[in-house]
Short mmCIF file of C-alpha atoms and ligand atoms in Angstrom, two decimals:
data_model
loop_
_atom_site.label_atom_id
_atom_site.label_comp_id
_atom_site.label_asym_id
_atom_site.label_seq_id
_atom_site.Cartn_x
_atom_site.Cartn_y
_atom_site.Cartn_z
CA MET A 1 -10.59 3.85 -30.84
CA ASN A 2 -10.78 4.31 -27.06
CA ARG A 3 -7.55 4.41 -25.12
CA TYR A 4 -7.27 2.56 -21.79
CA SER A 5 -4.52 1.32 -19.46
CA ARG A 6 -3.64 -2.23 -18.41
CA ILE A 7 -1.29 -3.72 -15.83
CA THR A 8 1.28 -5.71 -17.82
CA GLY A 9 3.72 -6.62 -15.05
CA THR A 10 4.00 -6.67 -11.27
CA GLY A 11 7.01 -6.73 -8.97
CA SER A 12 7.91 -6.30 -5.33
CA TYR A 13 10.82 -6.21 -2.96
CA LEU A 14 11.18 -6.75 0.78
CA PRO A 15 14.33 -5.87 2.70
CA PRO A 16 15.97 -9.08 3.92
CA ARG A 17 15.69 -8.49 7.67
CA ARG A 18 12.52 -10.31 8.78
CA VAL A 19 11.39 -9.52 12.32
CA THR A 20 8.85 -11.87 13.91
CA ASN A 21 6.51 -10.77 16.67
CA ALA A 22 8.62 -12.76 19.12
CA ASP A 23 11.80 -10.97 17.93
CA LEU A 24 10.10 -7.58 18.26
CA ALA A 25 8.59 -8.41 21.67
CA ALA A 26 12.05 -9.38 22.92
CA GLU A 27 13.66 -6.18 21.55
CA LEU A 28 10.92 -3.95 22.97
CA GLY A 29 10.86 -5.83 26.28
CA ALA A 30 14.57 -5.06 26.77
CA SER A 31 13.63 -1.37 26.90
CA GLY A 32 10.58 -1.90 29.11
CA VAL A 33 7.91 -1.84 26.36
CA GLU A 34 5.65 -4.86 26.86
CA THR A 35 3.94 -6.68 24.03
CA SER A 36 3.43 -10.27 22.94
CA ASP A 37 3.05 -12.39 19.83
CA GLN A 38 -0.43 -13.32 21.00
CA TRP A 39 -1.64 -9.71 21.38
CA ILE A 40 -0.30 -8.72 17.95
CA VAL A 41 -1.75 -11.78 16.19
CA ASP A 42 -5.15 -11.56 17.94
CA ARG A 43 -5.65 -7.82 17.29
CA THR A 44 -4.05 -7.49 13.85
CA GLY A 45 -3.26 -10.83 12.19
CA ILE A 46 0.40 -9.76 11.88
CA HIS A 47 3.06 -12.44 12.51
CA ALA A 48 6.14 -10.73 11.04
CA ARG A 49 7.34 -7.65 9.17
CA HIS A 50 10.54 -6.66 7.34
CA PHE A 51 12.74 -3.73 8.41
CA ALA A 52 15.23 -2.08 6.05
CA ALA A 53 18.83 -1.42 7.08
CA THR A 54 19.35 2.20 8.17
CA ASP A 55 21.17 3.17 4.96
CA VAL A 56 18.41 1.77 2.69
CA THR A 57 15.81 4.22 1.36
CA SER A 58 12.34 4.02 -0.17
CA SER A 59 13.85 4.61 -3.62
CA ASP A 60 16.22 1.64 -3.11
CA LEU A 61 13.30 -0.67 -2.28
CA GLY A 62 11.14 0.86 -5.00
CA ALA A 63 13.82 0.55 -7.68
CA GLN A 64 14.20 -3.16 -6.98
CA ALA A 65 10.41 -3.67 -7.10
CA ALA A 66 10.32 -1.67 -10.36
CA ARG A 67 13.05 -3.83 -11.92
CA ASN A 68 11.04 -6.94 -11.05
CA ALA A 69 7.87 -5.43 -12.56
CA LEU A 70 9.71 -4.41 -15.74
CA GLU A 71 11.07 -7.94 -16.10
CA ALA A 72 7.57 -9.39 -15.65
CA ALA A 73 6.19 -6.98 -18.28
CA GLY A 74 9.05 -7.82 -20.63
CA ILE A 75 9.99 -4.20 -21.26
CA ALA A 76 13.18 -2.21 -20.77
CA ALA A 77 13.43 0.67 -18.28
CA GLY A 78 14.21 2.99 -21.20
CA GLU A 79 10.67 2.47 -22.60
CA ILE A 80 9.06 3.98 -19.46
CA ASP A 81 7.66 7.49 -19.96
CA LEU A 82 6.11 8.10 -16.51
CA ILE A 83 7.16 7.18 -12.96
CA ILE A 84 4.88 7.76 -9.99
CA VAL A 85 6.01 6.75 -6.51
CA ALA A 86 3.46 6.63 -3.71
CA THR A 87 5.30 7.16 -0.43
CA SER A 88 5.08 8.93 2.92
CA THR A 89 8.71 8.12 3.70
CA PRO A 90 10.64 9.70 0.79
CA ASP A 91 14.45 9.66 0.78
CA MET A 92 14.70 13.45 1.10
CA VAL A 93 12.50 16.49 1.70
CA PHE A 94 13.06 17.02 -2.03
CA PRO A 95 13.56 16.00 -4.79
CA SER A 96 10.95 13.25 -5.02
CA ALA A 97 11.77 9.60 -4.45
CA ALA A 98 10.54 9.12 -8.04
CA CYS A 99 13.39 11.25 -9.45
CA ILE A 100 15.97 9.42 -7.34
CA LEU A 101 14.48 6.07 -8.38
CA GLN A 102 14.48 7.10 -12.07
CA ASN A 103 18.22 7.68 -11.85
CA LYS A 104 18.72 4.32 -10.09
CA LEU A 105 16.96 2.65 -13.04
CA GLY A 106 19.53 4.31 -15.30
CA ILE A 107 16.99 6.34 -17.27
CA ALA A 108 16.28 10.05 -17.73
CA GLY A 109 13.81 12.38 -19.34
CA CYS A 110 10.45 10.85 -18.46
CA ALA A 111 8.09 12.55 -16.00
CA ALA A 112 8.65 11.45 -12.40
CA PHE A 113 6.91 12.56 -9.22
CA ASP A 114 5.65 11.35 -5.84
CA VAL A 115 2.11 11.03 -4.62
CA GLN A 116 1.52 11.56 -0.91
CA ALA A 117 -1.73 9.97 0.22
CA VAL A 118 -0.28 7.75 2.97
CA CYS A 119 -1.84 4.25 2.92
CA SER A 120 -4.16 5.20 0.03
CA GLY A 121 -1.13 6.32 -1.99
CA PHE A 122 -1.05 3.40 -4.39
CA VAL A 123 -4.70 3.66 -5.47
CA TYR A 124 -4.24 7.42 -5.87
CA ALA A 125 -1.05 6.91 -7.94
CA LEU A 126 -2.63 4.20 -10.10
CA THR A 127 -5.60 6.48 -10.82
CA VAL A 128 -3.29 9.37 -11.79
CA ALA A 129 -1.24 7.11 -14.09
CA ASP A 130 -4.39 5.66 -15.66
CA SER A 131 -5.67 9.19 -16.32
CA LEU A 132 -2.37 10.32 -17.90
CA ILE A 133 -2.34 7.25 -20.13
CA LYS A 134 -5.97 7.81 -21.18
CA THR A 135 -5.21 11.41 -22.22
CA GLY A 136 -2.20 10.28 -24.26
CA ALA A 137 0.29 12.10 -22.01
CA ALA A 138 1.97 8.77 -21.19
CA SER A 139 2.04 5.26 -22.67
CA LYS A 140 4.16 3.12 -20.36
CA ALA A 141 4.13 3.96 -16.67
CA LEU A 142 5.78 2.59 -13.58
CA VAL A 143 3.51 2.96 -10.53
CA ILE A 144 5.30 2.14 -7.30
CA GLY A 145 4.45 2.08 -3.61
CA ALA A 146 7.60 2.20 -1.45
CA GLU A 147 8.00 2.79 2.27
CA VAL A 148 10.50 2.65 5.12
CA PHE A 149 7.95 3.18 7.90
CA SER A 150 10.44 1.82 10.44
CA ARG A 151 12.11 5.29 10.23
CA ILE A 152 9.03 7.07 11.61
CA LEU A 153 7.98 4.57 14.29
CA ASP A 154 8.11 5.40 17.98
CA PHE A 155 9.55 2.21 19.47
CA THR A 156 8.39 3.31 22.92
CA ASP A 157 4.73 3.29 21.75
CA ARG A 158 3.53 -0.30 21.64
CA THR A 159 0.16 0.74 20.19
CA THR A 160 1.81 1.65 16.87
CA CYS A 161 5.35 0.25 16.55
CA VAL A 162 4.20 -3.38 16.27
CA LEU A 163 1.97 -2.66 13.30
CA PHE A 164 4.19 -1.40 10.48
CA GLY A 165 6.91 -2.70 8.17
CA ASP A 166 9.07 -1.72 5.18
CA GLY A 167 8.82 -2.81 1.54
CA ALA A 168 7.90 -1.87 -2.00
CA GLY A 169 5.61 -3.04 -4.79
CA ALA A 170 5.32 -1.90 -8.39
CA VAL A 171 3.26 -2.32 -11.53
CA VAL A 172 3.90 -1.50 -15.16
CA LEU A 173 0.80 0.18 -16.61
CA GLU A 174 0.60 0.34 -20.43
CA ALA A 175 -1.76 1.93 -22.93
CA SER A 176 -4.18 -0.56 -24.42
CA ASP A 177 -7.27 -0.62 -26.63
CA THR A 178 -9.05 -2.82 -24.07
CA PRO A 179 -9.67 -1.64 -20.51
CA GLY A 180 -7.57 -2.95 -17.64
CA ILE A 181 -8.34 -0.19 -15.15
CA LEU A 182 -12.15 -0.14 -15.20
CA ALA A 183 -12.99 2.60 -12.68
CA SER A 184 -11.71 4.31 -9.56
CA ASP A 185 -13.08 6.33 -6.68
CA LEU A 186 -10.86 8.56 -4.53
CA HIS A 187 -11.68 10.58 -1.41
CA ALA A 188 -10.14 12.58 1.44
CA ASP A 189 -11.44 14.29 4.57
CA GLY A 190 -8.84 16.54 6.14
CA LYS A 191 -10.74 17.07 9.35
CA HIS A 192 -9.32 13.73 10.50
CA VAL A 193 -5.65 14.79 10.14
CA GLY A 194 -5.02 14.19 13.83
CA ILE A 195 -6.04 10.53 14.04
CA LEU A 196 -3.09 9.33 11.96
CA CYS A 197 -0.14 11.63 11.34
CA VAL A 198 3.55 12.37 11.73
CA PRO A 199 3.18 15.92 13.05
CA GLY A 200 6.82 17.03 12.87
CA THR A 201 8.58 18.94 10.12
CA VAL A 202 11.97 20.42 9.30
CA SER A 203 12.46 24.17 9.72
CA GLY A 204 15.55 26.32 9.99
CA GLY A 205 17.75 23.24 9.98
CA LYS A 206 15.95 21.66 12.94
CA VAL A 207 13.24 19.04 13.39
CA MET A 208 10.21 20.93 14.65
CA GLY A 209 7.54 18.97 16.51
CA ASP A 210 7.37 15.21 16.82
CA PRO A 211 8.69 13.36 13.75
CA LEU A 212 7.21 9.99 14.80
CA LEU A 213 3.91 8.35 13.86
CA LYS A 214 0.83 9.00 16.01
CA MET A 215 -2.38 7.04 15.58
CA ASP A 216 -5.72 6.78 17.30
CA GLY A 217 -6.15 3.15 16.26
CA GLN A 218 -9.80 2.81 17.24
CA ALA A 219 -10.85 5.98 15.39
CA VAL A 220 -8.98 4.81 12.26
CA PHE A 221 -10.52 1.34 12.59
CA LYS A 222 -14.10 2.68 12.74
CA LEU A 223 -13.68 5.04 9.78
CA ALA A 224 -11.84 2.43 7.69
CA VAL A 225 -14.52 -0.26 7.78
CA GLY A 226 -17.25 2.14 6.58
CA VAL A 227 -15.34 3.94 3.83
CA LEU A 228 -13.86 0.77 2.33
CA GLU A 229 -17.32 -0.63 1.67
CA ASP A 230 -18.54 2.71 0.24
CA ALA A 231 -15.52 3.11 -2.07
CA ALA A 232 -15.83 -0.44 -3.39
CA ARG A 233 -19.55 -0.03 -4.13
CA ALA A 234 -19.03 3.37 -5.80
CA THR A 235 -16.26 1.95 -8.00
CA LEU A 236 -18.35 -1.06 -9.00
CA ALA A 237 -21.27 1.25 -9.88
CA LYS A 238 -19.01 3.43 -12.08
CA ALA A 239 -17.81 0.30 -13.92
CA GLY A 240 -21.31 -1.17 -14.26
CA ARG A 241 -20.24 -4.26 -12.30
CA THR A 242 -21.39 -5.89 -9.07
CA ALA A 243 -19.50 -7.36 -6.11
CA GLU A 244 -20.16 -10.82 -7.58
CA ASP A 245 -17.82 -9.89 -10.45
CA ILE A 246 -14.85 -9.49 -8.07
CA ASP A 247 -12.43 -12.42 -8.26
CA TRP A 248 -9.97 -10.99 -5.73
CA LEU A 249 -10.27 -8.29 -3.07
CA ILE A 250 -6.89 -6.64 -2.31
CA PRO A 251 -7.45 -4.13 0.48
CA HIS A 252 -4.74 -2.12 2.18
CA GLN A 253 -3.01 -4.59 4.48
CA ALA A 254 -3.34 -2.95 7.90
CA ASN A 255 -5.38 -5.28 10.04
CA ILE A 256 -6.93 -8.65 9.19
CA ARG A 257 -10.11 -7.70 11.10
CA ILE A 258 -10.69 -4.62 8.89
CA MET A 259 -9.95 -6.65 5.75
CA GLN A 260 -12.30 -9.48 6.67
CA GLY A 261 -14.97 -6.97 7.76
CA THR A 262 -14.79 -5.32 4.32
CA ALA A 263 -15.08 -8.68 2.53
CA LYS A 264 -18.12 -9.60 4.64
CA LYS A 265 -19.83 -6.26 3.93
CA LEU A 266 -19.35 -6.90 0.21
CA LYS A 267 -20.67 -10.47 0.76
CA LEU A 268 -17.44 -11.91 -0.63
CA PRO A 269 -16.19 -15.28 0.62
CA LEU A 270 -12.98 -14.91 2.64
CA ASP A 271 -11.08 -17.07 0.15
CA LYS A 272 -11.34 -14.16 -2.32
CA LEU A 273 -9.36 -11.95 0.08
CA ILE A 274 -5.63 -11.56 -0.64
CA VAL A 275 -3.78 -11.50 2.70
CA THR A 276 -0.13 -10.58 3.17
CA VAL A 277 -0.49 -8.48 6.33
CA ASP A 278 0.44 -11.64 8.28
CA GLN A 279 3.95 -11.62 6.76
CA HIS A 280 4.50 -7.93 5.86
CA GLY A 281 2.67 -5.95 8.57
CA ASN A 282 1.30 -2.61 7.41
CA THR A 283 3.64 -1.23 4.72
CA SER A 284 1.40 1.79 3.99
CA ALA A 285 1.49 2.74 0.27
CA ALA A 286 3.49 -0.41 -0.54
CA SER A 287 0.97 -2.85 0.90
CA ILE A 288 -1.41 -3.19 -2.08
CA PRO A 289 1.21 -3.68 -4.82
CA LEU A 290 3.16 -6.04 -2.51
CA ALA A 291 0.01 -8.13 -1.97
CA LEU A 292 -0.85 -7.99 -5.68
CA ASP A 293 2.59 -9.19 -6.73
CA ALA A 294 2.66 -11.97 -4.12
CA ALA A 295 -0.71 -13.27 -5.35
CA VAL A 296 0.30 -13.03 -9.03
CA ARG A 297 3.58 -14.87 -8.43
CA SER A 298 1.92 -17.57 -6.30
CA GLY A 299 -0.45 -18.24 -9.21
CA LYS A 300 -3.59 -17.17 -7.32
CA ILE A 301 -4.31 -14.15 -9.54
CA LYS A 302 -4.49 -15.05 -13.23
CA LYS A 303 -4.79 -13.01 -16.40
CA GLY A 304 -8.41 -11.95 -16.92
CA ASP A 305 -9.29 -11.93 -13.19
CA THR A 306 -11.17 -8.91 -11.83
CA LEU A 307 -9.44 -7.24 -8.89
CA MET A 308 -10.75 -4.70 -6.38
CA LEU A 309 -7.84 -2.71 -4.91
CA GLU A 310 -8.67 -0.57 -1.86
CA GLY A 311 -6.64 1.91 0.17
CA VAL A 312 -7.36 3.77 3.39
CA GLY A 313 -5.20 5.81 5.72
CA GLY A 314 -3.80 9.11 6.91
CA GLY A 315 -5.36 12.29 5.66
CA PHE A 316 -7.93 10.81 6.11
CA THR A 317 -7.78 9.33 2.59
CA TRP A 318 -9.50 6.39 0.98
CA GLY A 319 -10.22 5.01 -2.45
CA ALA A 320 -10.63 1.98 -4.70
CA VAL A 321 -9.65 0.87 -8.19
CA LEU A 322 -11.36 -1.94 -10.12
CA VAL A 323 -9.05 -3.76 -12.52
CA ASP A 324 -9.40 -6.42 -15.19
CA PHE A 325 -5.98 -8.00 -14.84
O1 UT7 B 401 -2.55 2.14 7.76
C1 UT7 B 401 -3.54 2.99 8.17
C2 UT7 B 401 -4.67 2.25 8.68
N1 UT7 B 401 -4.45 1.89 10.07
C3 UT7 B 401 -5.25 1.02 10.58
O2 UT7 B 401 -6.09 0.48 9.89
C4 UT7 B 401 -5.17 0.73 12.07
C5 UT7 B 401 -6.57 0.58 12.60
N2 UT7 B 401 -6.61 0.21 14.00
C6 UT7 B 401 -6.29 -1.01 14.43
O3 UT7 B 401 -5.87 -1.86 13.67
C7 UT7 B 401 -6.51 -1.33 15.90
O4 UT7 B 401 -7.24 -0.28 16.50
C8 UT7 B 401 -5.20 -1.58 16.68
C9 UT7 B 401 -4.57 -2.88 16.23
C10 UT7 B 401 -4.24 -0.43 16.45
C11 UT7 B 401 -5.50 -1.69 18.17
O5 UT7 B 401 -6.42 -2.73 18.39
P1 UT7 B 401 -7.65 -2.48 19.39
O6 UT7 B 401 -8.41 -3.72 19.42
O7 UT7 B 401 -8.34 -1.22 18.94
O8 UT7 B 401 -6.89 -2.30 20.78
P2 UT7 B 401 -6.97 -1.08 21.79
O9 UT7 B 401 -6.29 0.12 21.21
O10 UT7 B 401 -8.38 -0.96 22.25
O11 UT7 B 401 -6.11 -1.62 22.98
C12 UT7 B 401 -6.57 -2.70 23.79
C13 UT7 B 401 -5.57 -2.94 24.90
C14 UT7 B 401 -5.19 -1.69 25.66
O12 UT7 B 401 -5.02 -2.05 27.04
P3 UT7 B 401 -6.18 -1.72 28.10
O13 UT7 B 401 -6.35 -0.22 28.05
O14 UT7 B 401 -7.38 -2.47 27.63
O15 UT7 B 401 -5.59 -2.22 29.37
C15 UT7 B 401 -3.83 -1.34 25.10
O16 UT7 B 401 -3.02 -0.64 26.01
O17 UT7 B 401 -4.36 -3.47 24.34
C16 UT7 B 401 -3.24 -2.70 24.83
N3 UT7 B 401 -2.21 -2.68 23.81
C17 UT7 B 401 -1.26 -3.61 23.71
N4 UT7 B 401 -0.96 -4.69 24.46
C18 UT7 B 401 0.09 -5.44 24.07
C19 UT7 B 401 -2.08 -1.80 22.78
N5 UT7 B 401 -1.02 -2.14 22.03
C20 UT7 B 401 -0.49 -3.26 22.57
C21 UT7 B 401 0.59 -4.08 22.24
N6 UT7 B 401 0.83 -5.16 23.00
N7 UT7 B 401 1.36 -3.86 21.15
#
């Protein structure tokens, strides 16, 4: 009998502090950085984002999302035998946020590690977990995207600081004799490192270089629209499906114009597009599982629906996963 993996529960968590565009514009304006609700909405579709308190870490947000996913799946934390956290904002240089999160769930012993693929992190992590389940190395996995991007934003740079937010999303992925994860397609091109990066590091007890996010928004925009279509088509081809089989498109939530452009290229009606960027901003590796959980809990996504998940971001990385939910 073939062995596959299926999503059996979803969960998410947003830190309570919600910051509207107007709130942010007022805060930035007080330090001479000019922006407006209208500019942010027109260029990105973002209306609000959540920011975590300064003592809250990615593993805190991720653990809460994981608890919600475990509850939805109806399984206990102790049954989990693999934890993968996709994050670019881990709690520490090491150990991984996944190990810290494992301890917060009150469990021990199972494999736990982080995946660093920036905004494509969740589709990378889901593909790794699917592969480990298919080989028999794991049976019940937690796959989590968790970020505190507010920590790495330059609040004097209006071209980036208005775009991002904090949050976490999680899925429970379990072994099954029927396929849930149908196919995936992952890519990276390291020659584009400079268009989206946090160039600083820690060395000799000091921060070396700039530890805040830098982005050439237009370069990222142009690359993103092309690769998201390619990754979706490649994934569909691997699964022997067509774009008409997609019930819901859940792209990385960075910019409504990129998301709508991808849907149009795939000839999907815009009502098949799951949108949470308006309320969450860009939460990097957390954006896809946050959007997935919101759509499951609102009743939009139902059991048996076919989902196309798509990530794109720093690296440059991109990828897609096709799922029968
Ligand atoms: O998560 C990884 C994936 N990341 C992305 O997908 C981001 C992709 N890029 C984008 O979403 C868009 O490129 C942005 C939203 C970042 C920028 O939108 P844009 O339409 O490319 O704007 P722009 O950079 O061309 O800037 C247009 C104008 C500029 O003014 P001038 O030079 O025309 O006078 C900017 O200085 O808008 C100005 N501007 C702002 N004005 C008010 C830039 N940021 C702001 C701001 N508020 N926050």
